[in-house]
Structures are given as structure tokens and as C-alpha cells.
PDB file of C-alpha atoms in Angstrom:
ATOM      1  CA  UNK A   1     158.671 169.246 118.715  1.00 51.00           C
ATOM      2  CA  UNK A   2     154.991 169.480 119.557  1.00 56.00           C
ATOM      3  CA  UNK A   3     153.622 172.570 121.318  1.00 60.00           C
ATOM      4  CA  UNK A   4     154.354 170.993 124.720  1.00 68.00           C
ATOM      5  CA  UNK A   5     157.962 170.382 123.622  1.00 69.00           C
ATOM      6  CA  UNK A   6     158.329 174.005 122.528  1.00 68.00           C
ATOM      7  CA  UNK A   7     156.998 175.172 125.895  1.00 67.00           C
ATOM      8  CA  UNK A   8     159.467 172.880 127.681  1.00 71.00           C
ATOM      9  CA  UNK A   9     162.280 174.250 125.496  1.00 71.00           C
ATOM     10  CA  UNK A  10     161.223 177.815 126.257  1.00 68.00           C
ATOM     11  CA  UNK A  11     161.435 177.057 129.978  1.00 67.00           C
ATOM     12  CA  UNK A  12     164.745 175.180 129.799  1.00 74.00           C
ATOM     13  CA  UNK A  13     166.360 177.781 127.516  1.00 69.00           C
ATOM     14  CA  UNK A  14     165.175 180.628 129.734  1.00 66.00           C
ATOM     15  CA  UNK A  15     166.568 178.895 132.813  1.00 68.00           C
ATOM     16  CA  UNK A  16     169.868 178.175 131.046  1.00 70.00           C
ATOM     17  CA  UNK A  17     170.137 181.805 129.963  1.00 66.00           C
ATOM     18  CA  UNK A  18     169.361 182.928 133.518  1.00 64.00           C
ATOM     19  CA  UNK A  19     172.229 180.808 134.826  1.00 65.00           C
ATOM     20  CA  UNK A  20     174.604 182.338 132.266  1.00 65.00           C
ATOM     21  CA  UNK A  21     173.965 185.917 133.407  1.00 61.00           C
ATOM     22  CA  UNK A  22     174.186 185.280 137.156  1.00 59.00           C
ATOM     23  CA  UNK A  23     177.881 186.226 137.432  1.00 59.00           C
ATOM     24  CA  UNK A  24     177.464 189.604 135.739  1.00 61.00           C
ATOM     25  CA  UNK A  25     174.311 190.251 137.757  1.00 58.00           C
ATOM     26  CA  UNK A  26     176.168 189.662 141.022  1.00 59.00           C
ATOM     27  CA  UNK A  27     178.849 192.175 140.076  1.00 63.00           C
ATOM     28  CA  UNK A  28     176.229 194.744 139.102  1.00 61.00           C
ATOM     29  CA  UNK A  29     174.308 194.186 142.336  1.00 59.00           C
ATOM     30  CA  UNK A  30     177.489 194.675 144.382  1.00 63.00           C
ATOM     31  CA  UNK A  31     178.131 197.896 142.459  1.00 66.00           C
ATOM     32  CA  UNK A  32     174.624 199.188 143.261  1.00 60.00           C
ATOM     33  CA  UNK A  33     174.969 198.390 146.970  1.00 60.00           C
ATOM     34  CA  UNK A  34     178.445 199.929 147.093  1.00 67.00           C
ATOM     35  CA  UNK A  35     177.109 203.061 145.413  1.00 67.00           C
ATOM     36  CA  UNK A  36     174.237 203.299 147.912  1.00 62.00           C
ATOM     37  CA  UNK A  37     176.620 202.991 150.849  1.00 62.00           C
ATOM     38  CA  UNK A  38     178.915 205.617 149.349  1.00 66.00           C
ATOM     39  CA  UNK A  39     176.008 208.018 148.846  1.00 64.00           C
ATOM     40  CA  UNK A  40     174.955 207.626 152.471  1.00 61.00           C
ATOM     41  CA  UNK A  41     178.510 208.384 153.678  1.00 62.00           C
ATOM     42  CA  UNK A  42     178.799 211.423 151.394  1.00 66.00           C
ATOM     43  CA  UNK A  43     175.502 212.810 152.615  1.00 61.00           C
ATOM     44  CA  UNK A  44     176.621 212.486 156.219  1.00 61.00           C
ATOM     45  CA  UNK A  45     179.935 214.201 155.457  1.00 62.00           C
ATOM     46  CA  UNK A  46     178.082 216.992 153.635  1.00 64.00           C
ATOM     47  CA  UNK A  47     175.967 217.692 156.702  1.00 59.00           C
ATOM     48  CA  UNK A  48     179.055 217.944 158.884  1.00 59.00           C
ATOM     49  CA  UNK A  49     180.934 220.112 156.368  1.00 62.00           C
ATOM     50  CA  UNK A  50     178.060 222.577 156.158  1.00 59.00           C
ATOM     51  CA  UNK A  51     178.198 222.939 159.907  1.00 57.00           C
ATOM     52  CA  UNK A  52     174.804 221.400 160.486  1.00 54.00           C
ATOM     53  CA  UNK A  53     174.022 219.186 163.396  1.00 53.00           C
ATOM     54  CA  UNK A  54     174.017 215.740 161.838  1.00 51.00           C
ATOM     55  CA  UNK A  55     171.748 214.107 164.347  1.00 59.00           C
ATOM     56  CA  UNK A  56     171.148 210.382 164.431  1.00 62.00           C
ATOM     57  CA  UNK A  57     167.678 210.982 162.999  1.00 66.00           C
ATOM     58  CA  UNK A  58     169.047 212.935 160.049  1.00 65.00           C
ATOM     59  CA  UNK A  59     171.624 210.255 159.331  1.00 62.00           C
ATOM     60  CA  UNK A  60     168.934 207.565 159.460  1.00 67.00           C
ATOM     61  CA  UNK A  61     166.772 209.529 157.046  1.00 72.00           C
ATOM     62  CA  UNK A  62     169.598 209.983 154.532  1.00 66.00           C
ATOM     63  CA  UNK A  63     170.619 206.317 154.765  1.00 67.00           C
ATOM     64  CA  UNK A  64     166.987 205.289 154.278  1.00 74.00           C
ATOM     65  CA  UNK A  65     166.780 207.441 151.140  1.00 74.00           C
ATOM     66  CA  UNK A  66     169.984 205.900 149.796  1.00 69.00           C
ATOM     67  CA  UNK A  67     168.663 202.399 150.511  1.00 71.00           C
ATOM     68  CA  UNK A  68     165.375 203.181 148.763  1.00 76.00           C
ATOM     69  CA  UNK A  69     167.288 204.316 145.693  1.00 75.00           C
ATOM     70  CA  UNK A  70     169.352 201.121 145.804  1.00 70.00           C
ATOM     71  CA  UNK A  71     166.182 199.040 146.021  1.00 73.00           C
ATOM     72  CA  UNK A  72     164.748 200.883 143.022  1.00 77.00           C
ATOM     73  CA  UNK A  73     167.896 200.140 141.026  1.00 73.00           C
ATOM     74  CA  UNK A  74     167.773 196.487 142.132  1.00 69.00           C
ATOM     75  CA  UNK A  75     164.190 196.147 140.877  1.00 73.00           C
ATOM     76  CA  UNK A  76     165.245 197.641 137.546  1.00 76.00           C
ATOM     77  CA  UNK A  77     168.174 195.206 137.406  1.00 71.00           C
ATOM     78  CA  UNK A  78     165.856 192.270 138.115  1.00 72.00           C
ATOM     79  CA  UNK A  79     163.560 193.227 135.242  1.00 76.00           C
ATOM     80  CA  UNK A  80     166.531 193.770 132.938  1.00 77.00           C
ATOM     81  CA  UNK A  81     167.873 190.287 133.719  1.00 73.00           C
ATOM     82  CA  UNK A  82     164.491 188.680 133.106  1.00 75.00           C
ATOM     83  CA  UNK A  83     164.098 190.476 129.767  1.00 79.00           C
ATOM     84  CA  UNK A  84     167.617 189.386 128.809  1.00 78.00           C
ATOM     85  CA  UNK A  85     166.720 185.762 129.610  1.00 74.00           C
ATOM     86  CA  UNK A  86     163.535 185.954 127.508  1.00 76.00           C
ATOM     87  CA  UNK A  87     165.433 187.513 124.611  1.00 80.00           C
ATOM     88  CA  UNK A  88     168.043 184.773 124.810  1.00 78.00           C
ATOM     89  CA  UNK A  89     165.278 182.160 124.738  1.00 76.00           C
ATOM     90  CA  UNK A  90     163.788 183.582 121.540  1.00 81.00           C
ATOM     91  CA  UNK A  91     167.233 183.746 119.956  1.00 82.00           C
ATOM     92  CA  UNK A  92     167.883 180.090 120.774  1.00 80.00           C
ATOM     93  CA  UNK A  93     164.620 179.107 119.050  1.00 83.00           C
ATOM     94  CA  UNK A  94     165.438 181.233 115.995  1.00 82.00           C
ATOM     95  CA  UNK A  95     168.907 179.713 115.747  1.00 83.00           C
ATOM     96  CA  UNK A  96     167.654 176.126 115.407  1.00 85.00           C
ATOM     97  CA  UNK A  97     168.986 174.470 112.220  1.00 90.00           C
ATOM     98  CA  UNK A  98     166.517 174.890 109.330  1.00 91.00           C
ATOM     99  CA  UNK A  99     165.440 171.238 109.221  1.00 93.00           C
ATOM    100  CA  UNK A 100     164.992 171.078 112.989  1.00 90.00           C
ATOM    101  CA  UNK A 101     162.990 174.302 112.896  1.00 91.00           C
ATOM    102  CA  UNK A 102     160.754 173.009 110.094  1.00 94.00           C
ATOM    103  CA  UNK A 103     160.234 169.740 111.952  1.00 92.00           C
ATOM    104  CA  UNK A 104     159.251 171.625 115.115  1.00 90.00           C
ATOM    105  CA  UNK A 105     156.738 173.817 113.257  1.00 93.00           C
ATOM    106  CA  UNK A 106     155.338 170.779 111.434  1.00 94.00           C
ATOM    107  CA  UNK A 107     154.653 168.943 114.710  1.00 91.00           C
ATOM    108  CA  UNK A 108     153.149 172.084 116.231  1.00 92.00           C
ATOM    109  CA  UNK A 109     150.819 172.469 113.236  1.00 94.00           C
ATOM    110  CA  UNK A 110     149.709 168.833 113.296  1.00 93.00           C
ATOM    111  CA  UNK A 111     148.816 169.048 116.998  1.00 90.00           C
ATOM    112  CA  UNK A 112     147.138 172.482 116.711  1.00 93.00           C
ATOM    113  CA  UNK A 113     145.018 172.050 113.574  1.00 95.00           C
ATOM    114  CA  UNK A 114     141.275 171.642 114.222  1.00 94.00           C
ATOM    115  CA  UNK A 115     139.379 171.798 110.911  1.00 94.00           C
ATOM    116  CA  UNK A 116     142.300 171.050 108.608  1.00 95.00           C
ATOM    117  CA  UNK A 117     141.227 173.923 106.388  1.00 96.00           C
ATOM    118  CA  UNK A 118     142.874 176.795 108.208  1.00 97.00           C
ATOM    119  CA  UNK A 119     145.146 179.455 106.775  1.00 97.00           C
ATOM    120  CA  UNK A 120     148.676 179.427 108.145  1.00 98.00           C
ATOM    121  CA  UNK A 121     150.120 182.876 108.798  1.00 98.00           C
ATOM    122  CA  UNK A 122     153.897 182.782 109.191  1.00 96.00           C
ATOM    123  CA  UNK A 123     156.497 185.417 110.097  1.00 94.00           C
ATOM    124  CA  UNK A 124     158.094 187.304 107.224  1.00 92.00           C
ATOM    125  CA  UNK A 125     161.475 186.059 108.431  1.00 91.00           C
ATOM    126  CA  UNK A 126     160.384 182.425 107.894  1.00 93.00           C
ATOM    127  CA  UNK A 127     159.211 182.698 104.270  1.00 92.00           C
ATOM    128  CA  UNK A 128     162.270 180.892 102.921  1.00 92.00           C
ATOM    129  CA  UNK A 129     161.971 178.049 105.442  1.00 93.00           C
ATOM    130  CA  UNK A 130     158.193 177.585 105.582  1.00 95.00           C
ATOM    131  CA  UNK A 131     157.247 177.480 101.909  1.00 95.00           C
ATOM    132  CA  UNK A 132     154.140 176.228 100.116  1.00 95.00           C
ATOM    133  CA  UNK A 133     155.966 172.897  99.654  1.00 96.00           C
ATOM    134  CA  UNK A 134     156.306 172.711 103.421  1.00 97.00           C
ATOM    135  CA  UNK A 135     152.528 173.178 103.806  1.00 97.00           C
ATOM    136  CA  UNK A 136     151.979 170.326 101.315  1.00 97.00           C
ATOM    137  CA  UNK A 137     154.115 168.102 103.577  1.00 97.00           C
ATOM    138  CA  UNK A 138     152.047 169.111 106.598  1.00 97.00           C
ATOM    139  CA  UNK A 139     148.791 168.403 104.732  1.00 97.00           C
ATOM    140  CA  UNK A 140     150.032 164.936 103.821  1.00 97.00           C
ATOM    141  CA  UNK A 141     150.957 164.263 107.442  1.00 96.00           C
ATOM    142  CA  UNK A 142     147.502 165.455 108.576  1.00 96.00           C
ATOM    143  CA  UNK A 143     145.808 163.038 106.162  1.00 96.00           C
ATOM    144  CA  UNK A 144     148.003 160.221 107.438  1.00 95.00           C
ATOM    145  CA  UNK A 145     146.717 161.070 110.923  1.00 91.00           C
ATOM    146  CA  UNK A 146     143.109 160.852 109.779  1.00 92.00           C
ATOM    147  CA  UNK A 147     142.533 164.604 109.575  1.00 92.00           C
ATOM    148  CA  UNK A 148     141.637 166.907 106.715  1.00 95.00           C
ATOM    149  CA  UNK A 149     144.724 168.240 105.006  1.00 96.00           C
ATOM    150  CA  UNK A 150     143.680 171.416 103.266  1.00 97.00           C
ATOM    151  CA  UNK A 151     145.842 173.985 105.001  1.00 98.00           C
ATOM    152  CA  UNK A 152     146.762 177.035 102.952  1.00 97.00           C
ATOM    153  CA  UNK A 153     149.776 179.292 103.315  1.00 97.00           C
ATOM    154  CA  UNK A 154     148.390 182.783 103.911  1.00 96.00           C
ATOM    155  CA  UNK A 155     149.681 185.790 102.019  1.00 93.00           C
ATOM    156  CA  UNK A 156     148.887 187.939 105.059  1.00 92.00           C
ATOM    157  CA  UNK A 157     151.842 189.331 106.992  1.00 86.00           C
ATOM    158  CA  UNK A 158     151.894 189.732 110.762  1.00 89.00           C
ATOM    159  CA  UNK A 159     154.497 191.126 113.116  1.00 89.00           C
ATOM    160  CA  UNK A 160     155.202 187.869 114.960  1.00 92.00           C
ATOM    161  CA  UNK A 161     158.448 186.234 116.035  1.00 90.00           C
ATOM    162  CA  UNK A 162     158.673 182.590 115.033  1.00 91.00           C
ATOM    163  CA  UNK A 163     155.919 179.992 115.110  1.00 93.00           C
ATOM    164  CA  UNK A 164     152.650 180.745 113.301  1.00 96.00           C
ATOM    165  CA  UNK A 165     149.016 181.848 113.537  1.00 97.00           C
ATOM    166  CA  UNK A 166     146.204 179.539 112.459  1.00 97.00           C
ATOM    167  CA  UNK A 167     143.241 181.389 110.952  1.00 96.00           C
ATOM    168  CA  UNK A 168     139.870 179.706 110.376  1.00 95.00           C
ATOM    169  CA  UNK A 169     137.360 182.343 109.298  1.00 92.00           C
ATOM    170  CA  UNK A 170     137.252 184.856 112.145  1.00 92.00           C
ATOM    171  CA  UNK A 171     138.864 182.490 114.636  1.00 95.00           C
ATOM    172  CA  UNK A 172     142.608 182.739 115.183  1.00 95.00           C
ATOM    173  CA  UNK A 173     145.016 180.642 117.240  1.00 95.00           C
ATOM    174  CA  UNK A 174     148.273 182.469 117.922  1.00 95.00           C
ATOM    175  CA  UNK A 175     151.130 180.023 118.353  1.00 94.00           C
ATOM    176  CA  UNK A 176     153.957 182.436 117.610  1.00 93.00           C
ATOM    177  CA  UNK A 177     156.968 181.998 119.896  1.00 90.00           C
ATOM    178  CA  UNK A 178     156.621 185.473 121.373  1.00 87.00           C
ATOM    179  CA  UNK A 179     152.948 184.767 122.131  1.00 90.00           C
ATOM    180  CA  UNK A 180     153.786 181.449 123.814  1.00 86.00           C
ATOM    181  CA  UNK A 181     156.452 183.133 125.957  1.00 83.00           C
ATOM    182  CA  UNK A 182     154.061 185.942 126.905  1.00 84.00           C
ATOM    183  CA  UNK A 183     151.385 183.386 127.817  1.00 83.00           C
ATOM    184  CA  UNK A 184     153.801 181.682 130.225  1.00 77.00           C
ATOM    185  CA  UNK A 185     155.484 184.913 131.323  1.00 79.00           C
ATOM    186  CA  UNK A 186     154.262 185.043 134.939  1.00 78.00           C
ATOM    187  CA  UNK A 187     155.164 181.409 135.527  1.00 76.00           C
ATOM    188  CA  UNK A 188     158.565 181.818 133.875  1.00 73.00           C
ATOM    189  CA  UNK A 189     159.346 185.069 135.701  1.00 75.00           C
ATOM    190  CA  UNK A 190     158.784 183.378 139.053  1.00 75.00           C
ATOM    191  CA  UNK A 191     161.120 180.570 138.049  1.00 71.00           C
ATOM    192  CA  UNK A 192     163.787 182.942 136.693  1.00 69.00           C
ATOM    193  CA  UNK A 193     163.711 185.187 139.764  1.00 70.00           C
ATOM    194  CA  UNK A 194     164.304 182.122 141.907  1.00 70.00           C
ATOM    195  CA  UNK A 195     167.187 180.946 139.709  1.00 65.00           C
ATOM    196  CA  UNK A 196     168.889 184.331 139.290  1.00 62.00           C
ATOM    197  CA  UNK A 197     168.593 185.707 142.795  1.00 61.00           C
ATOM    198  CA  UNK A 198     168.782 182.519 144.852  1.00 60.00           C
ATOM    199  CA  UNK A 199     171.958 181.456 143.081  1.00 51.00           C
ATOM    200  CA  UNK A 200     173.470 184.921 143.324  1.00 48.00           C
ATOM    201  CA  UNK A 201     172.967 184.916 147.056  1.00 50.00           C
ATOM    202  CA  UNK A 202     174.410 181.408 147.455  1.00 47.00           C
TER     203      UNK A 202
END
């Protein structure tokens, strides 16, 4: 997988995860709306029980308040579903078989390297998979592609999730999975909202 392939996988995995959670989301949405309706009815009954004149205006105001609360809960639900889809996407990337994962990172490195003398910063969790021997393989592949192959595995540790950071002096290129997802977040959110809420309403 080159970088473009990873980005396509991020999108497809996020969309697949969104489809998986639609059923539960629909049930939760129905619960929120039912709760809002119940609150509006209870408020109206409370006004009558207290002997107050529950005018049409008062009822409208209470129903409006209940609907606003329901909308607030719906917005929170939407964000929760999106975050769940993103989390599922990261998990699907992490769960790739070791050889497939190494192959994906190798292709990403080959397409991202500029000078061929960068340091490669990897996640702590990947130390057993992306070893110095792995970097030797990448260097050989770079030379076969007519590039310099003097990459070095950095001893520096960063709090990144999957992927890697290329460091060349003061210049850094962050190609960690969480960074790639964040970079495409707005675009992905729009797509996920469409998938989750359009399908739920269908």
C-alpha cells in the first residue's frame, strides 16, 4: 500500500464501520426522541397539576425546550458515532497481519522519501515489526528505484499511532495513521454523516 492506498483504506474502513453502527444509532435516536416527547408531556401535566393555566403559549415554550434538548443530544450522538467510526478505522489498520503491515509501511516510505537520508521515527508499538532489518530492506528498495538508500531507524520515541515520521534535519513529514486521518477529517466526517444519517432515515 502506498500513501494513496492507505488513504483509500482509511475512507473505506471508516465507511464500513459507519454502516455497522447504523442499527444501534437508530435505536438510540428513537430513544432520544421518545424521551423528548415524554418530557414535553410531563411538563404539560405538571402545569395542570399545579393549578396553573397551561396556555398554548406555555405548552409551546416547554415543547420547544424539550426539542432543543433532544437536538443537543442528537448532535452529541452524531459526534460519538463519528468518533467510533474513526476509532474502528485505526483498529482495522493496526490489526493488519504483520507482513501486510510491513509491506504497507515499506511502500509508504518508498513513495514519501525525498533525500534518502532521513531518520524514520516509528511508534513504540511497532518496534518488533519495523526493525533495523526492515529499514535495510527499504534502503535496498530505494536504491533499486534509483534513490539514495541511507535511511536510519531513529531512537527517538513519539506518541503516534501507526505509520511513521520522516525527519530530515529540522524538517519532518508526519505520516502516522492518526495524522493522516486528522488531515482528512473534515472530508471523512461529511461522508460519514451522509452514510450514518441518510441510511438511518431510509
